[in-house]
Short mmCIF file of N, CA and C in Angstrom, two decimals:
data_model
loop_
_atom_site.label_atom_id
_atom_site.label_comp_id
_atom_site.label_asym_id
_atom_site.label_seq_id
_atom_site.Cartn_x
_atom_site.Cartn_y
_atom_site.Cartn_z
N MET A 557 7.98 52.85 3.99
CA MET A 557 9.25 52.51 3.72
C MET A 557 9.45 51.34 4.46
N MET A 558 9.97 50.16 3.82
CA MET A 558 9.98 49.03 4.95
C MET A 558 11.27 48.78 5.64
N ARG A 559 11.14 48.55 6.99
CA ARG A 559 12.61 48.02 7.97
C ARG A 559 12.99 46.81 7.59
N LEU A 560 14.41 46.56 7.55
CA LEU A 560 14.72 45.34 7.74
C LEU A 560 15.39 45.07 8.95
N LEU A 561 14.68 43.90 9.60
CA LEU A 561 14.85 43.33 11.02
C LEU A 561 16.29 42.85 10.97
N PRO A 562 17.02 43.09 11.83
CA PRO A 562 18.35 42.03 12.41
C PRO A 562 18.07 40.84 12.43
N ARG A 563 18.99 39.85 12.11
CA ARG A 563 18.74 38.35 12.08
C ARG A 563 18.78 38.09 13.24
N ALA A 564 19.03 38.54 14.60
CA ALA A 564 18.85 38.12 15.84
C ALA A 564 17.17 37.82 16.08
N HIS A 565 16.62 38.62 15.17
CA HIS A 565 14.93 38.51 15.54
C HIS A 565 14.62 37.52 15.07
N TYR A 566 14.90 36.86 13.74
CA TYR A 566 14.48 35.63 13.28
C TYR A 566 14.88 34.38 14.00
N LEU A 567 16.09 34.53 14.71
CA LEU A 567 16.74 33.22 15.63
C LEU A 567 15.58 32.79 16.17
N PRO A 568 14.79 32.88 17.22
CA PRO A 568 14.07 32.46 18.16
C PRO A 568 12.58 31.73 17.27
N ARG A 569 12.55 32.21 16.17
CA ARG A 569 11.29 31.64 15.21
C ARG A 569 12.20 30.56 14.29
N VAL A 570 13.37 30.48 14.08
CA VAL A 570 14.01 29.38 13.50
C VAL A 570 14.50 28.67 14.33
N LEU A 571 14.98 28.48 15.38
CA LEU A 571 14.87 27.33 16.73
C LEU A 571 13.42 27.22 17.05
N LEU A 572 12.51 27.82 17.31
CA LEU A 572 11.28 27.15 17.39
C LEU A 572 10.88 26.24 16.00
N PHE A 573 10.93 26.55 15.11
CA PHE A 573 10.78 25.46 13.74
C PHE A 573 11.64 24.42 13.83
N LEU A 574 12.78 24.34 14.31
CA LEU A 574 13.91 23.27 14.06
C LEU A 574 13.61 22.35 15.25
N ALA A 575 13.04 23.12 16.50
CA ALA A 575 12.67 22.00 17.65
C ALA A 575 11.35 21.15 17.19
N LEU A 576 10.48 21.96 16.56
CA LEU A 576 9.31 21.34 15.99
C LEU A 576 9.60 20.24 15.31
N TRP A 577 10.45 20.61 14.08
CA TRP A 577 10.93 19.41 13.03
C TRP A 577 11.44 18.59 14.00
N ILE A 578 12.31 18.59 14.79
CA ILE A 578 13.03 17.66 15.13
C ILE A 578 12.00 16.49 15.95
N GLY A 579 11.59 17.11 17.01
CA GLY A 579 10.19 16.79 17.84
C GLY A 579 9.48 15.99 17.13
N SER A 580 8.79 16.35 15.79
CA SER A 580 7.88 15.66 15.10
C SER A 580 8.82 14.12 14.76
N ALA A 581 9.85 14.40 13.83
CA ALA A 581 10.34 12.98 13.71
C ALA A 581 10.67 12.14 14.64
N GLY A 582 10.99 12.67 16.24
CA GLY A 582 10.96 11.70 17.35
C GLY A 582 10.04 11.13 17.35
N CYS A 583 8.71 11.43 17.05
CA CYS A 583 7.46 10.73 17.57
C CYS A 583 7.37 9.49 16.03
N TYR A 584 7.70 10.05 15.17
CA TYR A 584 7.65 8.90 14.02
C TYR A 584 8.42 7.90 14.43
N GLN A 585 9.64 7.74 15.15
CA GLN A 585 10.31 6.78 15.57
C GLN A 585 9.92 6.00 16.64
N ALA A 586 9.24 6.77 17.49
CA ALA A 586 8.60 5.96 18.50
C ALA A 586 7.29 5.20 18.07
N ALA A 587 6.55 5.54 17.11
CA ALA A 587 5.62 4.57 16.52
C ALA A 587 6.30 3.08 16.05
N GLU A 588 7.56 3.46 15.57
CA GLU A 588 7.99 2.01 15.23
C GLU A 588 8.96 1.36 16.34
N GLU A 589 9.05 1.93 17.24
CA GLU A 589 9.81 1.43 18.54
C GLU A 589 9.38 -0.02 18.68
N GLY A 590 8.48 -0.73 18.70
CA GLY A 590 8.38 -2.04 18.82
C GLY A 590 8.74 -2.96 17.76
N ASP A 591 9.20 -2.57 16.99
CA ASP A 591 9.62 -3.35 15.76
C ASP A 591 11.11 -3.78 16.13
N TYR A 592 11.49 -5.16 15.72
CA TYR A 592 12.58 -5.33 15.90
C TYR A 592 13.11 -6.38 14.33
N TYR A 593 14.44 -5.80 14.00
CA TYR A 593 14.71 -6.54 13.12
C TYR A 593 16.48 -6.52 13.17
N ALA A 594 16.66 -7.78 12.85
CA ALA A 594 18.06 -8.22 12.78
C ALA A 594 18.52 -9.30 11.47
N PHE A 595 19.77 -8.99 11.10
CA PHE A 595 20.41 -9.82 9.64
C PHE A 595 21.76 -10.43 10.40
N TYR A 596 21.77 -11.68 10.20
CA TYR A 596 23.15 -12.54 10.42
C TYR A 596 23.62 -12.18 9.01
N ASP A 597 25.03 -11.61 8.42
CA ASP A 597 25.75 -11.96 7.26
C ASP A 597 26.51 -13.50 7.07
N LEU A 598 26.39 -14.40 6.45
CA LEU A 598 27.02 -15.49 6.36
C LEU A 598 28.49 -15.11 5.85
N PRO A 599 29.64 -15.66 6.42
CA PRO A 599 31.03 -15.81 5.65
C PRO A 599 30.91 -15.98 4.30
N ARG A 600 31.41 -15.16 3.47
CA ARG A 600 31.51 -15.47 2.21
C ARG A 600 30.16 -15.95 1.36
N GLY A 601 28.89 -15.31 1.88
CA GLY A 601 27.98 -15.89 1.35
C GLY A 601 27.53 -17.39 1.22
N VAL A 602 28.19 -18.42 2.18
CA VAL A 602 27.78 -19.64 2.19
C VAL A 602 27.05 -20.40 3.47
N TRP A 603 26.14 -20.58 3.53
CA TRP A 603 25.29 -21.44 4.42
C TRP A 603 25.64 -22.73 4.76
N GLN A 604 26.67 -23.44 5.49
CA GLN A 604 26.76 -24.80 5.81
C GLN A 604 25.60 -25.51 5.88
N GLY A 605 25.44 -26.58 5.26
CA GLY A 605 24.14 -27.54 5.41
C GLY A 605 24.00 -27.93 6.80
N ASN A 606 25.11 -28.21 7.49
CA ASN A 606 25.21 -28.66 8.64
C ASN A 606 25.20 -27.59 10.21
N THR A 607 24.88 -26.35 9.63
CA THR A 607 24.74 -25.41 10.55
C THR A 607 23.52 -24.56 10.84
N SER A 608 23.21 -23.64 12.13
CA SER A 608 22.07 -23.16 11.95
C SER A 608 22.18 -21.82 12.67
N VAL A 609 21.38 -21.05 11.99
CA VAL A 609 21.82 -19.41 12.58
C VAL A 609 20.40 -19.37 13.70
N ARG A 610 21.01 -18.86 14.79
CA ARG A 610 20.12 -18.43 16.16
C ARG A 610 19.97 -16.93 16.20
N PHE A 611 18.99 -16.31 16.51
CA PHE A 611 19.15 -15.27 16.77
C PHE A 611 18.01 -15.09 18.18
N GLN A 612 18.22 -13.87 19.10
CA GLN A 612 17.84 -13.65 19.90
C GLN A 612 16.57 -12.92 20.10
N LEU A 613 15.19 -13.48 20.68
CA LEU A 613 14.34 -12.71 20.70
C LEU A 613 13.64 -12.32 22.14
N LEU A 614 13.37 -11.13 22.38
CA LEU A 614 12.83 -10.62 23.51
C LEU A 614 11.39 -10.70 23.44
N PHE A 615 10.76 -11.56 24.33
CA PHE A 615 9.21 -11.13 24.54
C PHE A 615 9.47 -11.08 25.89
N PRO A 616 8.71 -10.04 25.89
CA PRO A 616 8.45 -8.67 27.15
C PRO A 616 6.90 -8.87 27.50
N ASP A 617 6.02 -9.68 26.94
CA ASP A 617 4.47 -9.75 27.74
C ASP A 617 3.97 -11.07 27.25
N ARG A 618 3.93 -12.13 28.01
CA ARG A 618 3.49 -13.38 27.68
C ARG A 618 1.93 -13.27 26.92
N ASP A 619 1.08 -12.18 27.50
CA ASP A 619 -0.32 -11.67 26.91
C ASP A 619 -0.31 -11.44 25.29
N ARG A 620 0.95 -11.35 24.86
CA ARG A 620 0.72 -10.28 23.60
C ARG A 620 1.10 -11.50 22.58
N LEU A 621 0.85 -11.29 21.34
CA LEU A 621 0.91 -11.87 20.25
C LEU A 621 2.10 -11.09 19.61
N TYR A 622 3.15 -11.97 18.75
CA TYR A 622 4.12 -11.10 18.06
C TYR A 622 4.11 -12.34 16.72
N GLN A 623 4.50 -11.41 15.70
CA GLN A 623 4.41 -11.85 14.18
C GLN A 623 6.22 -11.75 13.97
N ILE A 624 6.62 -12.84 13.43
CA ILE A 624 7.55 -13.15 12.96
C ILE A 624 7.78 -13.37 11.49
N GLN A 625 8.85 -12.86 10.85
CA GLN A 625 9.13 -12.91 9.61
C GLN A 625 10.72 -13.10 9.23
N ILE A 626 10.75 -14.14 8.61
CA ILE A 626 12.05 -14.44 8.10
C ILE A 626 12.79 -13.86 6.52
N ALA A 627 13.75 -13.36 6.58
CA ALA A 627 14.34 -12.84 5.21
C ALA A 627 15.32 -13.63 4.67
N LEU A 628 15.66 -13.71 3.85
CA LEU A 628 16.71 -14.37 2.99
C LEU A 628 17.09 -13.37 1.87
N ARG A 629 18.55 -12.91 1.97
CA ARG A 629 19.40 -12.26 1.06
C ARG A 629 19.99 -13.03 0.14
N LEU A 630 20.00 -13.17 -0.91
CA LEU A 630 20.43 -13.93 -2.24
C LEU A 630 21.48 -13.10 -2.97
N ASP A 631 22.47 -13.72 -3.37
CA ASP A 631 23.09 -13.18 -4.72
C ASP A 631 23.11 -13.93 -5.98
N SER A 632 23.46 -13.75 -6.84
CA SER A 632 23.26 -14.65 -8.25
C SER A 632 24.03 -15.90 -8.02
N ARG A 633 24.67 -16.16 -6.95
CA ARG A 633 25.41 -17.66 -7.11
C ARG A 633 24.42 -18.74 -6.85
N ILE A 634 23.40 -18.34 -6.20
CA ILE A 634 22.16 -19.24 -5.68
C ILE A 634 21.84 -20.03 -6.94
N GLU A 635 21.85 -21.65 -6.82
CA GLU A 635 21.41 -22.47 -8.06
C GLU A 635 20.03 -23.15 -7.83
N LYS A 636 19.72 -22.77 -6.46
CA LYS A 636 18.13 -23.53 -6.12
C LYS A 636 17.20 -22.61 -6.67
N THR A 637 16.17 -23.23 -7.26
CA THR A 637 14.53 -22.60 -7.01
C THR A 637 14.09 -22.44 -6.24
N GLU A 638 13.76 -23.46 -5.03
CA GLU A 638 13.21 -23.36 -3.88
C GLU A 638 14.14 -23.81 -2.88
N LEU A 639 13.95 -23.51 -1.59
CA LEU A 639 14.62 -23.27 -0.36
C LEU A 639 13.73 -23.46 1.12
N ALA A 640 13.84 -24.48 1.46
CA ALA A 640 13.27 -24.79 3.07
C ALA A 640 13.87 -24.55 4.05
N LEU A 641 13.53 -23.59 5.32
CA LEU A 641 14.05 -23.63 6.25
C LEU A 641 12.99 -24.48 7.75
N LEU A 642 13.83 -24.92 8.86
CA LEU A 642 13.08 -25.32 9.91
C LEU A 642 13.43 -23.88 10.72
N ALA A 643 12.10 -23.62 11.20
CA ALA A 643 12.31 -22.72 11.91
C ALA A 643 11.98 -23.41 13.46
N GLU A 644 12.74 -23.12 14.78
CA GLU A 644 12.48 -23.56 15.89
C GLU A 644 12.42 -22.20 17.35
N LEU A 645 11.50 -22.17 17.83
CA LEU A 645 11.65 -21.54 19.03
C LEU A 645 12.04 -21.69 20.22
N GLN A 646 12.92 -21.72 20.76
CA GLN A 646 13.59 -22.38 22.14
C GLN A 646 14.05 -21.76 22.97
N ARG A 647 13.79 -22.47 24.28
CA ARG A 647 14.47 -21.64 25.67
C ARG A 647 14.62 -22.67 26.57
N GLY A 648 16.20 -22.77 27.00
CA GLY A 648 16.62 -23.64 28.03
C GLY A 648 16.41 -24.91 27.63
N GLY A 649 16.70 -25.10 26.20
CA GLY A 649 16.99 -26.90 25.83
C GLY A 649 15.32 -27.25 25.74
N SER A 650 14.50 -26.45 25.56
CA SER A 650 12.83 -26.92 25.21
C SER A 650 12.50 -26.02 24.16
N THR A 651 11.98 -26.77 22.91
CA THR A 651 11.31 -26.28 21.94
C THR A 651 9.54 -25.81 21.91
N TYR A 652 9.48 -24.44 21.77
CA TYR A 652 7.95 -24.24 22.36
C TYR A 652 7.40 -24.19 20.54
N TYR A 653 7.96 -23.95 19.54
CA TYR A 653 7.33 -23.67 18.35
C TYR A 653 8.25 -24.01 17.14
N THR A 654 7.50 -24.73 16.25
CA THR A 654 8.38 -25.14 15.37
C THR A 654 7.46 -25.19 13.66
N ASP A 655 8.24 -24.86 12.74
CA ASP A 655 7.83 -24.45 11.72
C ASP A 655 8.50 -24.91 10.70
N THR A 656 8.01 -25.17 9.41
CA THR A 656 8.64 -25.08 8.01
C THR A 656 8.17 -23.96 7.34
N LEU A 657 9.29 -23.34 6.68
CA LEU A 657 9.29 -21.99 5.99
C LEU A 657 9.79 -22.49 4.40
N ARG A 658 8.79 -22.34 3.46
CA ARG A 658 9.43 -22.61 2.03
C ARG A 658 9.49 -21.33 1.23
N PHE A 659 10.43 -21.13 0.58
CA PHE A 659 10.87 -19.76 -0.15
C PHE A 659 10.77 -20.24 -1.63
N ARG A 660 9.68 -19.72 -2.25
CA ARG A 660 10.04 -20.14 -3.96
C ARG A 660 10.90 -19.17 -4.41
N LEU A 661 12.06 -19.52 -5.24
CA LEU A 661 12.89 -18.38 -5.32
C LEU A 661 12.77 -18.21 -7.04
N ALA A 662 12.64 -19.11 -7.94
CA ALA A 662 12.61 -18.91 -9.27
C ALA A 662 11.84 -20.03 -10.14
N ASP A 663 11.43 -19.62 -11.19
CA ASP A 663 10.74 -20.76 -11.90
C ASP A 663 11.73 -21.85 -12.38
N GLN A 664 13.01 -21.12 -12.51
CA GLN A 664 13.80 -21.83 -13.48
C GLN A 664 15.12 -21.41 -12.94
N PRO A 665 16.33 -22.15 -12.71
CA PRO A 665 17.58 -21.23 -12.63
C PRO A 665 18.04 -20.08 -13.10
N GLU A 666 18.10 -18.73 -12.45
CA GLU A 666 18.60 -17.62 -12.82
C GLU A 666 17.18 -16.69 -13.27
N VAL A 667 16.26 -17.21 -13.56
CA VAL A 667 14.86 -16.60 -13.26
C VAL A 667 14.10 -16.29 -12.42
N TRP A 668 14.41 -14.96 -11.37
CA TRP A 668 14.27 -14.78 -10.36
C TRP A 668 12.70 -14.26 -10.41
N LEU A 669 12.27 -14.48 -9.18
CA LEU A 669 10.77 -13.96 -8.86
C LEU A 669 10.48 -12.90 -8.27
N ARG A 670 11.76 -11.99 -8.03
CA ARG A 670 12.08 -10.96 -7.13
C ARG A 670 12.81 -9.97 -7.85
N PRO A 671 12.70 -8.85 -7.94
CA PRO A 671 13.70 -7.62 -8.62
C PRO A 671 15.21 -7.87 -8.50
N GLY A 672 16.15 -7.24 -9.14
CA GLY A 672 17.33 -7.43 -8.58
C GLY A 672 18.18 -7.71 -9.37
N THR A 673 19.48 -7.52 -9.78
CA THR A 673 20.57 -8.08 -10.64
C THR A 673 21.47 -8.73 -9.86
N VAL A 674 22.01 -8.29 -8.49
CA VAL A 674 22.89 -8.59 -8.14
C VAL A 674 22.48 -9.59 -6.45
N PHE A 675 21.43 -8.92 -5.85
CA PHE A 675 20.79 -9.42 -4.79
C PHE A 675 19.43 -9.47 -4.95
N HIS A 676 18.62 -10.77 -4.11
CA HIS A 676 17.37 -11.00 -4.22
C HIS A 676 17.20 -10.84 -2.58
N GLU A 677 15.74 -10.45 -1.97
CA GLU A 677 15.38 -10.52 -0.65
C GLU A 677 13.83 -11.32 -0.67
N TYR A 678 14.16 -12.25 -0.42
CA TYR A 678 12.52 -13.18 -0.06
C TYR A 678 12.25 -13.21 1.68
N ARG A 679 11.09 -12.80 1.65
CA ARG A 679 10.55 -12.91 3.33
C ARG A 679 9.35 -13.96 3.36
N ALA A 680 9.37 -14.43 4.71
CA ALA A 680 8.33 -15.43 4.43
C ALA A 680 8.02 -15.40 6.14
N GLY A 681 6.59 -15.21 6.44
CA GLY A 681 6.14 -15.30 7.71
C GLY A 681 5.86 -16.62 8.53
N LEU A 682 6.29 -16.94 9.90
CA LEU A 682 5.69 -18.11 10.66
C LEU A 682 4.28 -18.12 10.39
N ALA A 683 3.36 -19.57 10.12
CA ALA A 683 2.50 -19.61 10.03
C ALA A 683 1.35 -18.80 10.80
N ARG A 684 1.52 -18.96 12.09
CA ARG A 684 0.95 -18.19 12.91
C ARG A 684 1.67 -17.09 14.15
N PRO A 685 1.18 -16.00 14.43
CA PRO A 685 1.53 -15.27 15.48
C PRO A 685 1.84 -15.96 16.85
N LEU A 686 3.32 -15.62 17.61
CA LEU A 686 3.86 -16.29 18.69
C LEU A 686 3.44 -15.70 19.96
N GLN A 687 3.17 -16.75 20.48
CA GLN A 687 2.67 -16.35 22.09
C GLN A 687 3.42 -17.06 23.16
N THR A 688 4.10 -16.67 23.84
CA THR A 688 5.15 -17.34 24.56
C THR A 688 4.45 -17.86 26.01
N PRO A 689 4.78 -18.78 26.86
CA PRO A 689 4.22 -18.79 28.03
C PRO A 689 5.04 -18.19 29.28
N TYR A 690 6.22 -17.78 28.62
CA TYR A 690 7.12 -16.96 29.64
C TYR A 690 7.56 -15.73 28.90
N THR A 691 8.13 -14.91 29.80
CA THR A 691 8.28 -13.42 29.39
C THR A 691 10.01 -13.68 29.16
N GLY A 692 10.62 -13.03 28.56
CA GLY A 692 12.53 -12.79 28.34
C GLY A 692 12.78 -13.30 26.82
N LEU A 693 13.92 -14.02 27.13
CA LEU A 693 14.68 -14.34 26.07
C LEU A 693 14.64 -15.54 25.52
N PHE A 694 14.04 -15.65 24.24
CA PHE A 694 14.12 -17.53 23.42
C PHE A 694 15.05 -16.63 22.36
N TYR A 695 15.24 -18.12 21.63
CA TYR A 695 16.36 -18.21 20.62
C TYR A 695 15.34 -18.74 19.29
N LEU A 696 15.25 -18.23 18.22
CA LEU A 696 14.70 -18.43 17.14
C LEU A 696 15.70 -19.02 16.26
N ARG A 697 16.21 -20.62 16.08
CA ARG A 697 16.79 -20.89 15.35
C ARG A 697 16.74 -21.37 13.74
N LEU A 698 17.42 -21.24 12.83
CA LEU A 698 16.88 -21.46 11.70
C LEU A 698 17.99 -22.43 10.82
N THR A 699 17.61 -23.31 10.39
CA THR A 699 18.27 -24.42 9.58
C THR A 699 17.49 -24.83 8.26
N PRO A 700 18.73 -25.15 7.55
CA PRO A 700 18.24 -25.58 6.03
C PRO A 700 17.50 -27.07 6.09
N LEU A 701 16.59 -27.41 5.87
CA LEU A 701 16.20 -28.68 5.49
C LEU A 701 16.74 -29.79 4.74
N ASP A 702 17.26 -29.13 3.88
CA ASP A 702 17.97 -30.22 2.97
C ASP A 702 19.49 -30.51 3.37
N ARG A 703 19.76 -29.76 4.55
CA ARG A 703 21.14 -30.00 4.78
C ARG A 703 22.32 -30.12 4.16
N VAL A 704 22.08 -29.37 2.95
CA VAL A 704 23.12 -28.80 2.02
C VAL A 704 23.64 -27.64 2.12
N THR A 705 25.26 -27.74 1.68
CA THR A 705 25.55 -26.50 1.69
C THR A 705 25.02 -25.48 0.75
N LEU A 706 24.68 -24.30 0.94
CA LEU A 706 23.82 -23.37 0.24
C LEU A 706 24.65 -22.02 -0.15
N THR A 707 25.35 -22.00 -1.56
CA THR A 707 26.39 -20.93 -1.65
C THR A 707 25.26 -19.71 -2.41
N GLY A 708 25.44 -18.68 -2.14
CA GLY A 708 24.62 -17.54 -2.67
C GLY A 708 23.64 -16.95 -1.38
N VAL A 709 23.51 -17.56 -0.42
CA VAL A 709 22.52 -16.62 0.87
C VAL A 709 23.75 -15.75 1.42
N SER A 710 23.58 -14.83 1.20
CA SER A 710 24.53 -13.94 1.73
C SER A 710 23.91 -13.06 3.33
N ALA A 711 23.18 -13.45 3.52
CA ALA A 711 22.34 -12.99 4.82
C ALA A 711 21.05 -13.66 5.49
N VAL A 712 20.86 -13.82 6.49
CA VAL A 712 19.67 -14.39 7.12
C VAL A 712 18.93 -13.44 8.04
N GLY A 713 17.86 -13.01 8.15
CA GLY A 713 17.11 -12.06 8.91
C GLY A 713 15.85 -12.29 9.64
N VAL A 714 15.83 -11.67 10.61
CA VAL A 714 14.79 -11.78 11.51
C VAL A 714 13.99 -10.43 11.59
N GLY A 715 12.87 -10.24 11.53
CA GLY A 715 11.85 -9.60 12.08
C GLY A 715 10.77 -10.06 13.00
N MET A 716 10.30 -9.05 13.97
CA MET A 716 9.69 -9.27 14.98
C MET A 716 8.91 -7.86 15.29
N LYS A 717 7.22 -8.23 15.38
CA LYS A 717 6.43 -7.24 15.34
C LYS A 717 5.25 -7.50 16.53
N GLU A 718 4.80 -6.57 17.40
CA GLU A 718 4.00 -7.05 18.10
C GLU A 718 2.88 -6.99 17.36
N ARG A 719 1.96 -7.58 17.51
CA ARG A 719 0.53 -7.75 16.68
C ARG A 719 -0.41 -6.80 17.63
N PRO A 720 -1.17 -6.05 17.00
CA PRO A 720 -2.01 -5.06 17.49
C PRO A 720 -3.15 -6.02 18.27
N LYS A 721 -3.35 -5.35 19.57
CA LYS A 721 -4.72 -6.05 20.37
C LYS A 721 -6.21 -5.92 19.46
N ALA A 722 -6.58 -6.90 19.61
CA ALA A 722 -8.26 -6.83 19.40
C ALA A 722 -8.84 -5.79 20.04
N ASN A 723 -9.62 -4.83 19.41
CA ASN A 723 -10.70 -3.84 20.13
C ASN A 723 -11.72 -4.72 20.91
N LYS A 724 -12.11 -4.46 22.17
CA LYS A 724 -13.26 -5.53 22.47
C LYS A 724 -14.42 -4.53 22.77
#
């Protein structure tokens, strides 16, 4: 004859399972801890040609390399087939790195190279990983090269990831 155990008997096992499950999720989060992502939503999806978008980036170690990626979120109002940005890493009035990013958006107007019907996201990395001479906060300044107003740019983003050290 099979005897049923009271629910209180199963409670420690359930709590142990939940603790292990939550703990394993915390470990996954820790693996992504060094990544940084930020987006700036442009008012009404319009990037004025005479303005720049600035992001604060923290470089905690001057001996490490950091990969930087720029993202553009575009809506269907964008009329350009290509877009170029000037990226400048600055601190205290000095510029430490400059790069030009070119985004190829479409072969022809409204024939997008990325999937999506309303929004399209394009990404481009800086030409090389960055290593700063100082630790601390720097600014990454992004400016459209054409200096014309861009309608249809809903957001500009930046991603920063520490590059793994080479094995010696």
